[in-house]
Each structure stands twice: as C-alpha cells, then as structure tokens.
Short mmCIF file of C-alpha atoms (C1' of nucleotides) in Angstrom, two decimals:
data_model
loop_
_atom_site.label_atom_id
_atom_site.label_comp_id
_atom_site.label_asym_id
_atom_site.label_seq_id
_atom_site.Cartn_x
_atom_site.Cartn_y
_atom_site.Cartn_z
CA UNK A 764 0.00 0.00 0.00
CA UNK A 765 2.11 2.84 -1.29
CA UNK A 766 1.13 6.48 -0.95
CA UNK A 767 -1.52 7.57 -3.43
CA UNK A 768 0.21 10.83 -4.25
CA UNK A 769 3.80 11.90 -4.59
CA UNK A 770 4.77 14.37 -1.93
CA UNK A 771 6.87 17.35 -2.83
CA UNK A 772 9.66 18.72 -0.74
CA UNK A 773 8.83 22.33 -0.12
CA UNK A 774 10.80 24.86 1.82
CA UNK A 775 7.88 25.31 4.21
CA UNK A 776 7.66 21.61 4.95
CA UNK A 777 11.41 21.41 5.49
CA UNK A 778 11.47 24.32 7.90
CA UNK A 779 8.42 23.10 9.82
CA UNK A 780 10.02 19.70 10.24
CA UNK A 781 13.31 21.27 11.30
CA UNK A 782 11.63 23.44 13.91
CA UNK A 783 9.67 20.55 15.40
CA UNK A 784 12.80 18.43 15.47
CA UNK A 785 14.80 21.20 17.04
CA UNK A 786 12.35 21.93 19.83
CA UNK A 787 12.47 20.04 23.09
CA UNK A 788 9.32 21.60 24.54
CA UNK A 789 6.63 19.65 22.67
CA UNK A 790 5.34 22.85 21.10
CA UNK A 791 1.81 23.69 20.01
CA UNK A 792 0.93 24.41 16.38
CA UNK A 793 0.85 28.04 17.33
CA UNK A 794 4.35 28.00 18.76
CA UNK A 795 5.65 26.14 15.73
CA UNK A 796 3.99 28.72 13.53
CA UNK A 797 5.82 31.50 15.36
CA UNK A 798 9.16 29.74 15.06
CA UNK A 799 8.67 29.02 11.38
CA UNK A 800 7.52 32.55 10.74
CA UNK A 801 10.79 33.90 12.08
CA UNK A 802 12.47 32.09 9.22
CA UNK A 803 9.73 32.25 6.60
CA UNK A 804 7.81 35.46 7.38
CA UNK A 805 5.11 34.82 4.78
CA UNK A 806 4.20 31.31 5.91
CA UNK A 807 0.55 30.86 6.80
CA UNK A 808 -0.94 29.14 9.80
CA UNK A 809 -2.92 26.88 7.50
CA UNK A 810 0.28 25.67 5.90
CA UNK A 811 1.69 24.88 9.31
CA UNK A 812 -1.37 22.86 10.26
CA UNK A 813 -1.45 21.06 6.94
CA UNK A 814 2.20 20.15 7.15
CA UNK A 815 2.03 19.05 10.77
CA UNK A 816 -0.67 16.62 9.72
CA UNK A 817 1.34 15.43 6.74
CA UNK A 818 4.49 14.99 8.80
CA UNK A 819 2.62 13.14 11.52
CA UNK A 820 0.94 10.88 8.98
CA UNK A 821 4.34 10.19 7.45
CA UNK A 822 5.74 9.31 10.84
CA UNK A 823 8.25 12.14 10.80
CA UNK A 824 6.84 13.72 13.94
CA UNK A 825 4.42 12.77 16.72
CA UNK A 826 1.12 14.43 17.50
CA UNK A 827 0.50 14.55 21.24
CA UNK A 828 -2.80 15.03 23.03
CA UNK A 829 -1.95 16.31 26.48
CA UNK A 830 -5.50 16.18 27.80
CA UNK A 831 -6.70 19.45 26.30
CA UNK A 832 -7.99 20.59 22.94
CA UNK A 833 -4.72 22.05 21.81
CA UNK A 834 -2.42 19.50 20.25
CA UNK A 835 1.32 19.39 20.79
CA UNK A 836 4.01 17.96 18.57
CA UNK A 837 7.19 16.01 19.15
CA UNK A 838 10.06 15.61 16.73
CA UNK A 839 11.84 13.11 18.91
CA UNK A 840 11.12 9.71 17.41
CA UNK A 841 13.29 7.72 19.79
CA UNK A 842 11.29 5.50 22.12
CA UNK A 843 10.50 7.54 25.18
CA UNK A 844 7.74 8.46 27.59
CA UNK A 845 6.24 11.77 28.61
CA UNK A 846 5.47 13.46 31.87
CA UNK A 847 2.47 15.79 31.71
CA UNK A 848 1.54 18.40 34.30
CA UNK A 849 -2.20 18.46 34.95
CA UNK A 850 -2.08 22.14 35.79
CA UNK A 851 -0.03 23.86 33.13
CA UNK A 852 -0.05 21.21 30.43
CA UNK A 853 3.72 21.19 30.21
CA UNK A 854 5.15 18.01 28.74
CA UNK A 855 8.65 16.83 29.54
CA UNK A 856 10.56 13.77 28.47
CA UNK A 857 11.06 11.11 31.09
CA UNK A 858 14.49 9.69 31.82
CA UNK A 859 13.00 6.31 31.06
CA UNK A 860 12.93 4.84 27.60
CA UNK A 861 10.16 2.81 26.10
CA UNK A 862 12.63 -0.01 25.70
CA UNK A 863 13.08 -0.41 29.43
CA UNK A 864 11.00 -3.33 30.50
CA UNK A 865 7.90 -2.70 32.59
CA UNK A 866 9.46 -3.94 35.81
CA UNK A 867 12.42 -1.63 35.42
CA UNK A 868 10.08 1.24 34.72
CA UNK A 869 8.09 0.66 37.87
CA UNK A 870 11.18 0.00 39.95
CA UNK A 871 12.87 3.15 38.77
CA UNK A 872 9.88 5.43 38.72
CA UNK A 873 10.20 6.77 42.22
CA UNK A 874 13.83 7.68 41.97
CA UNK A 875 13.36 9.39 38.65
CA UNK A 876 10.32 11.39 39.63
CA UNK A 877 11.63 13.57 42.41
CA UNK A 878 10.66 16.76 40.63
CA UNK A 879 7.09 15.74 40.03
CA UNK A 880 4.46 14.52 42.41
CA UNK A 881 3.12 11.52 40.54
CA UNK A 882 -0.26 10.12 41.32
CA UNK A 883 -1.08 7.96 38.34
CA UNK A 884 -0.36 6.97 34.80
CA UNK A 885 -2.16 6.28 31.59
CA UNK A 886 -1.40 3.35 29.35
CA UNK A 887 -3.11 3.23 26.02
CA UNK A 888 -2.75 0.80 23.17
CA UNK A 889 -3.17 2.17 19.71
CA UNK A 890 -4.19 0.37 16.58
CA UNK A 891 -6.86 -0.01 13.96
CA UNK A 892 -10.31 -1.26 14.85
CA UNK A 893 -12.02 -4.03 12.92
CA UNK A 894 -14.38 -1.69 11.12
CA UNK A 895 -11.63 0.58 9.88
CA UNK A 896 -9.50 -2.37 8.87
CA UNK A 897 -12.46 -3.64 6.84
CA UNK A 898 -12.47 -0.33 4.99
CA UNK A 899 -8.85 -0.94 4.05
CA UNK A 900 -7.44 1.62 6.45
CA UNK A 901 -3.99 0.65 7.57
CA UNK A 902 -1.16 1.88 9.73
CA UNK A 903 0.70 5.16 9.44
CA UNK A 904 4.46 5.39 9.90
CA UNK A 905 5.32 3.00 12.69
CA UNK A 906 6.46 5.78 15.00
CA UNK A 907 3.54 8.10 14.34
CA UNK A 908 0.93 6.10 16.16
CA UNK A 909 -0.85 8.98 17.74
CA UNK A 910 -4.60 8.73 17.26
CA UNK A 911 -6.43 11.12 15.03
CA UNK A 912 -3.71 11.81 12.55
CA UNK A 913 -5.68 10.97 9.46
CA UNK A 914 -9.13 10.29 10.79
CA UNK A 915 -10.57 13.53 9.50
CA UNK A 916 -11.25 12.26 6.01
CA UNK A 917 -13.28 9.34 7.26
CA UNK A 918 -17.00 9.11 7.47
CA UNK A 919 -17.85 7.28 10.64
CA UNK A 920 -20.29 7.56 13.52
CA UNK A 921 -17.58 8.82 15.85
CA UNK A 922 -16.78 11.87 13.81
CA UNK A 923 -18.83 14.83 14.96
CA UNK A 924 -17.97 17.17 12.13
CA UNK A 925 -20.79 19.05 10.54
CA UNK A 926 -23.21 18.74 13.40
CA UNK A 927 -23.03 22.22 14.90
CA UNK A 928 -26.00 23.80 16.48
CA UNK A 929 -26.86 27.46 16.98
CA UNK B 344 -6.81 21.94 51.56
CA UNK B 345 -10.60 21.77 51.46
CA UNK B 346 -12.66 23.11 48.57
CA UNK B 347 -12.94 26.90 48.54
CA UNK B 348 -16.63 26.87 47.74
CA UNK B 349 -19.53 24.64 48.61
CA UNK B 350 -20.93 22.92 45.57
CA UNK B 351 -24.65 22.64 45.10
CA UNK B 352 -26.46 19.61 43.83
CA UNK B 353 -28.44 20.69 40.83
CA UNK B 354 -30.69 18.64 38.63
CA UNK B 355 -28.50 19.45 35.63
CA UNK B 356 -25.36 18.24 37.34
CA UNK B 357 -27.10 15.06 38.48
CA UNK B 358 -28.40 14.25 35.02
CA UNK B 359 -25.07 15.02 33.34
CA UNK B 360 -23.28 12.73 35.77
CA UNK B 361 -25.90 10.02 35.26
CA UNK B 362 -25.58 10.19 31.50
CA UNK B 363 -21.79 10.00 31.55
CA UNK B 364 -21.93 7.11 34.00
CA UNK B 365 -24.54 5.33 31.92
CA UNK B 366 -22.67 5.59 28.64
CA UNK B 367 -20.12 2.99 27.64
CA UNK B 368 -18.99 4.80 24.50
CA UNK B 369 -16.73 7.50 25.99
CA UNK B 370 -18.97 10.23 24.60
CA UNK B 371 -18.00 13.72 23.51
CA UNK B 372 -19.38 16.81 25.25
CA UNK B 373 -21.66 17.17 22.29
CA UNK B 374 -23.07 13.69 22.62
CA UNK B 375 -23.56 14.15 26.34
CA UNK B 376 -25.36 17.39 25.63
CA UNK B 377 -27.77 15.59 23.32
CA UNK B 378 -28.44 12.87 25.86
CA UNK B 379 -29.00 15.34 28.66
CA UNK B 380 -31.23 17.47 26.45
CA UNK B 381 -33.54 14.54 25.89
CA UNK B 382 -34.21 14.63 29.62
CA UNK B 383 -33.80 18.35 30.30
CA UNK B 384 -34.79 20.07 27.06
CA UNK B 385 -33.77 23.53 28.25
CA UNK B 386 -30.25 22.62 29.33
CA UNK B 387 -27.53 24.67 27.66
CA UNK B 388 -24.30 23.47 26.12
CA UNK B 389 -22.38 25.82 28.40
CA UNK B 390 -23.87 24.13 31.43
CA UNK B 391 -22.81 20.76 30.11
CA UNK B 392 -19.24 21.94 29.58
CA UNK B 393 -19.10 23.63 32.96
CA UNK B 394 -20.39 20.57 34.75
CA UNK B 395 -18.14 18.16 32.88
CA UNK B 396 -15.21 20.21 34.12
CA UNK B 397 -16.57 20.28 37.66
CA UNK B 398 -17.25 16.55 37.66
CA UNK B 399 -13.81 15.79 36.27
CA UNK B 400 -12.14 18.06 38.81
CA UNK B 401 -14.10 16.32 41.55
CA UNK B 402 -12.95 12.96 40.28
CA UNK B 403 -16.48 11.81 39.46
CA UNK B 404 -15.68 11.30 35.80
CA UNK B 405 -12.60 11.13 33.57
CA UNK B 406 -11.71 13.50 30.77
CA UNK B 407 -10.05 11.66 27.89
CA UNK B 408 -7.90 13.12 25.14
CA UNK B 409 -8.02 10.67 22.26
CA UNK B 410 -5.48 12.48 20.13
CA UNK B 411 -7.79 15.07 18.66
CA UNK B 412 -9.18 18.41 19.78
CA UNK B 413 -12.50 17.03 20.88
CA UNK B 414 -12.43 15.67 24.40
CA UNK B 415 -14.26 12.54 25.49
CA UNK B 416 -15.53 11.56 28.90
CA UNK B 417 -15.64 8.36 30.89
CA UNK B 418 -17.86 7.66 33.85
CA UNK B 419 -16.19 4.35 34.59
CA UNK B 420 -13.80 4.97 37.48
CA UNK B 421 -12.68 1.39 37.89
CA UNK B 422 -9.05 0.86 36.93
CA UNK B 423 -8.98 0.06 33.25
CA UNK B 424 -7.22 0.83 30.00
CA UNK B 425 -8.45 2.12 26.70
CA UNK B 426 -8.06 1.10 23.10
CA UNK B 427 -8.15 3.99 20.65
CA UNK B 428 -8.60 3.72 16.90
CA UNK B 429 -6.29 6.06 15.04
CA UNK B 430 -8.76 6.36 12.21
CA UNK B 431 -12.18 6.95 13.70
CA UNK B 432 -11.22 7.99 17.20
CA UNK B 433 -13.40 5.35 18.77
CA UNK B 434 -12.41 4.40 22.30
CA UNK B 435 -13.20 1.03 23.78
CA UNK B 436 -12.39 -0.48 27.14
CA UNK B 437 -9.75 -3.16 27.14
CA UNK B 438 -10.32 -6.54 28.78
CA UNK B 439 -7.27 -5.76 30.87
CA UNK B 440 -7.45 -3.92 34.15
CA UNK B 441 -4.95 -1.42 35.44
CA UNK B 442 -4.42 -3.70 38.40
CA UNK B 443 -2.95 -6.44 36.25
CA UNK B 444 0.80 -6.30 36.62
CA UNK B 445 2.86 -5.18 33.64
CA UNK B 446 4.09 -8.63 32.77
CA UNK B 447 0.58 -10.01 32.69
CA UNK B 448 -0.48 -7.12 30.53
CA UNK B 449 2.25 -7.74 28.00
CA UNK B 450 1.77 -11.51 28.11
CA UNK B 451 -1.95 -11.22 27.55
CA UNK B 452 -1.94 -8.42 25.06
CA UNK B 453 -1.77 -10.48 21.92
CA UNK B 454 -4.56 -12.84 22.78
CA UNK B 455 -6.83 -10.03 23.83
CA UNK B 456 -6.23 -7.87 20.81
CA UNK B 457 -7.49 -10.05 18.01
CA UNK B 458 -10.03 -7.49 16.89
CA UNK B 459 -7.55 -4.67 16.65
CA UNK B 460 -4.29 -4.46 14.80
CA UNK B 461 -2.02 -3.06 17.48
CA UNK B 462 1.21 -1.40 16.57
CA UNK B 463 2.17 0.50 19.68
CA UNK B 464 1.18 1.95 22.97
CA UNK B 465 1.50 5.12 24.95
CA UNK B 466 2.40 5.22 28.60
CA UNK B 467 2.21 8.54 30.34
CA UNK B 468 2.77 9.44 33.95
CA UNK B 469 0.70 12.28 35.30
CA UNK B 470 1.44 14.53 38.21
CA UNK B 471 2.25 18.06 39.25
CA UNK B 472 5.45 19.75 38.13
CA UNK B 473 7.75 21.55 40.56
CA UNK B 474 6.64 25.01 39.46
CA UNK B 475 2.95 24.29 39.92
CA UNK B 476 3.59 22.61 43.26
CA UNK B 477 5.44 25.76 44.35
CA UNK B 478 2.27 27.71 43.56
CA UNK B 479 0.36 25.46 45.93
CA UNK B 480 -1.44 23.57 43.19
CA UNK B 481 -2.23 20.05 44.29
CA UNK B 482 -3.93 16.93 43.07
CA UNK B 483 -7.51 16.53 41.92
CA UNK B 484 -9.61 13.53 42.81
CA UNK B 485 -7.33 10.54 42.70
CA UNK B 486 -9.18 8.95 39.81
CA UNK B 487 -9.49 12.10 37.74
CA UNK B 488 -5.87 12.38 36.80
CA UNK B 489 -6.40 13.42 33.25
CA UNK B 490 -4.29 16.45 32.40
CA UNK B 491 -5.85 19.79 31.75
CA UNK B 492 -8.86 19.56 34.00
CA UNK B 493 -8.26 22.74 35.93
CA UNK B 494 -5.34 24.30 34.13
CA UNK B 495 -7.43 26.96 32.43
CA UNK B 496 -7.36 29.36 35.38
CA UNK B 497 -3.60 29.33 35.54
CA UNK B 498 -1.27 31.90 34.14
CA UNK B 499 1.70 30.08 32.75
CA UNK B 500 3.89 30.10 29.66
CA UNK B 501 2.29 26.93 28.37
CA UNK B 502 -1.18 28.40 28.13
CA UNK B 503 -1.80 29.92 24.74
CA UNK B 504 -5.07 31.64 25.52
CA UNK B 505 -5.46 35.20 24.41
CA UNK B 506 -2.88 35.05 21.68
CA UNK B 507 -5.08 34.82 18.60
CA UNK B 508 -4.04 36.33 15.35
CA UNK B 509 -6.16 37.39 12.43
"C1'" DA C 1173 -30.75 36.10 51.87
"C1'" DT C 1174 -26.71 34.44 49.85
"C1'" DT C 1175 -24.37 33.04 46.19
"C1'" DG C 1176 -23.47 28.99 43.23
"C1'" DG C 1177 -25.53 27.56 39.04
"C1'" DT C 1178 -28.15 28.17 34.77
"C1'" DG C 1179 -29.65 29.67 30.02
"C1'" DC C 1180 -28.57 32.39 26.50
"C1'" DA C 1181 -25.70 34.46 23.43
"C1'" DA C 1182 -21.47 36.12 22.16
"C1'" DA C 1183 -16.77 35.48 22.09
"C1'" DA C 1184 -12.56 32.98 22.16
"C1'" DA C 1185 -9.52 29.48 20.71
"C1'" DT C 1186 -8.10 25.98 17.69
"C1'" DT C 1187 -8.34 23.73 13.43
"C1'" DT C 1188 -9.93 23.13 8.73
"C1'" DT C 1189 -10.87 24.47 4.09
"C1'" DG C 1190 -12.07 26.95 -0.66
"C1'" DC C 1191 -9.68 29.10 -4.08
"C1'" DA C 1192 -6.57 31.39 -7.07
"C1'" DA C 1193 -1.72 31.63 -7.53
"C1'" DT C 1194 2.78 29.39 -7.05
"C1'" DA C 1195 6.31 26.22 -7.54
"C1'" DG C 1196 8.35 21.38 -7.32
"C1'" DA C 1197 8.99 17.14 -10.12
"C1'" DT D 385 3.27 20.71 -18.04
"C1'" DC D 386 0.94 18.89 -14.25
"C1'" DT D 387 -0.67 19.07 -9.86
"C1'" DA D 388 0.87 19.23 -5.00
"C1'" DT D 389 1.32 23.00 -2.18
"C1'" DT D 390 0.95 27.67 -0.66
"C1'" DG D 391 -1.04 32.20 1.22
"C1'" DC D 392 -4.95 34.23 2.34
"C1'" DA D 393 -9.25 34.58 4.21
"C1'" DA D 394 -13.32 32.69 5.68
"C1'" DA D 395 -15.53 29.10 7.84
"C1'" DA D 396 -16.05 25.27 10.91
"C1'" DT D 397 -15.59 23.26 15.22
"C1'" DT D 398 -15.01 23.02 20.03
"C1'" DT D 399 -14.75 25.35 24.29
"C1'" DT D 400 -15.16 29.31 27.32
"C1'" DT D 401 -17.36 33.25 29.30
"C1'" DG D 402 -20.32 37.67 30.56
"C1'" DC D 403 -24.45 38.55 32.47
"C1'" DA D 404 -29.03 38.67 34.22
"C1'" DC D 405 -31.94 35.51 36.35
"C1'" DC D 406 -32.87 31.28 38.99
"C1'" DA D 407 -32.64 28.18 42.69
"C1'" DA D 408 -30.15 25.32 46.40
"C1'" DT D 409 -28.74 25.80 50.98
#
DNA sequence: ATTGGTGCAAAAATTTTGCAATAGA
DNA sequence: TCTATTGCAAAATTTTTGCACCAAT
C-alpha cells in the first residue's frame, strides 16, 4: 500500500520539520507557527497545520494530546515516555525509555520522579479497529501512532464534524 | 486543603453525571449534551461543559484526550485501560485492568487484541510539576488524573489563551 | 438572603478548508 | 506541463465566558 500521491519537498515543509525536530518543549501548532515565521515570514498558519498533519501521517513527527484541545508535537522519534503536568499542560521527556521493560520502569519510577508529584499513569494501546480495517485503512508510519492523525477524512459515527448547532 | 466553595447539587449536574456514567462509548461533550437534552430540554451546552469540568475536577468522571481536539468523557472509574482507533477515534475499554501487573499485561496483550491491529502503545505518567507545586497547586480527585482539568485558570507560559491572530 | 448555578448568546480558541496563484517534479 | 502545495481569508468546530436571572442551601 504505497502512498496515493507523490509528496513534494517544499521549503515550508522542510522548515516546519526542522523546527519541530529542534524543539524540546513539545510545542503547540501556534508555537511552531511563530518559530517558522521567524524564518519564513510569509508562511501561513494553515500551511503549518497542513504540514504538521502530513508529517505526523508520514511518521516524521508525533502528535500529542496532552489532555486538552490544543495538540502538541514532538520531533523526537526515539522511544520515550512523557510526563504531563495536569495544571499547566507542560510536557517533559522522562528519563525512562520505552525499551526499558515494565518492571524496570516501575522499579525506577520513584527515583526518577523527584521533581514531580506523581499520582497515576495512563497506558493506552493504539491500533486499527475491525471496522476501519475492513475499509482498508492501515497503519501510518510506525512511529507516528498517535490517534487522530488521518481520521478527519473518514466518514464514521464517531466523527462529529458538521453537526453544529446554533 | 478543602474546597474553597460549597458545591450545590443541581438537577442538571445530576443528570449530566448520570448520562456519563450510563454511557459505555466514551462520549464527547456534544453527545452528552444531546443525551441530557432529551431529559432536560432547556439545558444549555455551556452548562454541560461547565459541569463536565466540575465533575472531572471532583474525580467523578474522567476527561479523555483521544489524540484530537474534541475531548471525550468516561464515567467508569474502575481501573482500566483504553483502546483507541487512530482512524475513527473510537475508544473502547480493554479486557485488561490497570491492576494487572505489567508482565501479565504484555503476556496477555496479543490474545486479547485479536479485533484490533495493534502497533504500539502510549504510557504517560501524570502529576504536578515543581513550578505548579510551588504555587500550591495540588492533586484533583485521585481517579481524575487526566491532564488539563483545571489548568485553564492558571497563568503560565504553556497556556496559549489570548494570543489569537487574524 | 446568599451566592453557586443556569440559560442564553457572544466570544474565544483551535483547526480546517475553498480558491486562485505558485512552484516542485 | 501537471498538480501538489501555498497564502490568504473565511468558515467550521469546540470550548469558554459575561451577564441577568434562577434556585439550592
């Protein structure tokens, strides 16, 4: 299942990717836009959003959902975990890698988490449901397994688009 | 650190809680609004949003961020994990509980996941960062540890509110 | 009586999209 | 040339909020 269309390498896409890769703060689309604009003053916010989606779908970056409407992005594709603050939404990388085995993770958690008061965790498996698989929908880049990346084109009962009320 | 204000028990709040508890589909605010409206036709969407935030902050429900701007809610407070479809955003409960130990989880994953094609997982620890702790910000209800629940009142560099551009 | 909560409507915030023009392959 | 991509602006979507009134304690 190769890509339907040939993607072009534009300056905007390059710079957006570079800025996401360069950042260590898991920036929002807005923050990325500002960074990119300092290098490409005429770039539009729409272009940033479109390219963030493309890059995430390609597996070049990660789209993060830190428990609020505003998405964040991560250019670090090495296996790692995140620490999210429930108050300010800040996301930091944990000094634990996703390749540590679960026992190590739990054993080492306490010692690594002196700067945060931890009171829980979330573990979520990500994949493709039977219905979507039946429609021929497959996997994105193996590292870009954040939900929602390319769901917007789909017509399914879980998409709420186009149902606004006054 | 007791609550600053005494909360009242309103019919709207009751019904909203009941509907979230009753649902097994991790509904959106919109879907909850529709359900509640069938019982309280004059309820407003703002009231639904306000009460979902209150209920989540109280730990009565969970606010879920399935990788897209639209939040979902979960009235099931028993320890459990979720399965998210990257395409349609659907969230289902896993037949694994959060009390299973990590080895059991990994050992049993394959056999339990026959209906989904799984290609990864996300593990995220949630707590309070040093800066927010210094401001006296504490923990919400122990089961409501989804990020972002009460961050909106805070003034911090990670909040992007009030920075719109034309 | 207080004052937290509501309904309503408007606004805010984030994301998406239509379209003509541009530019990469 | 062909068409993916862009800039721009408008729209769409989701969430928040101001305010006068209502209602729980």
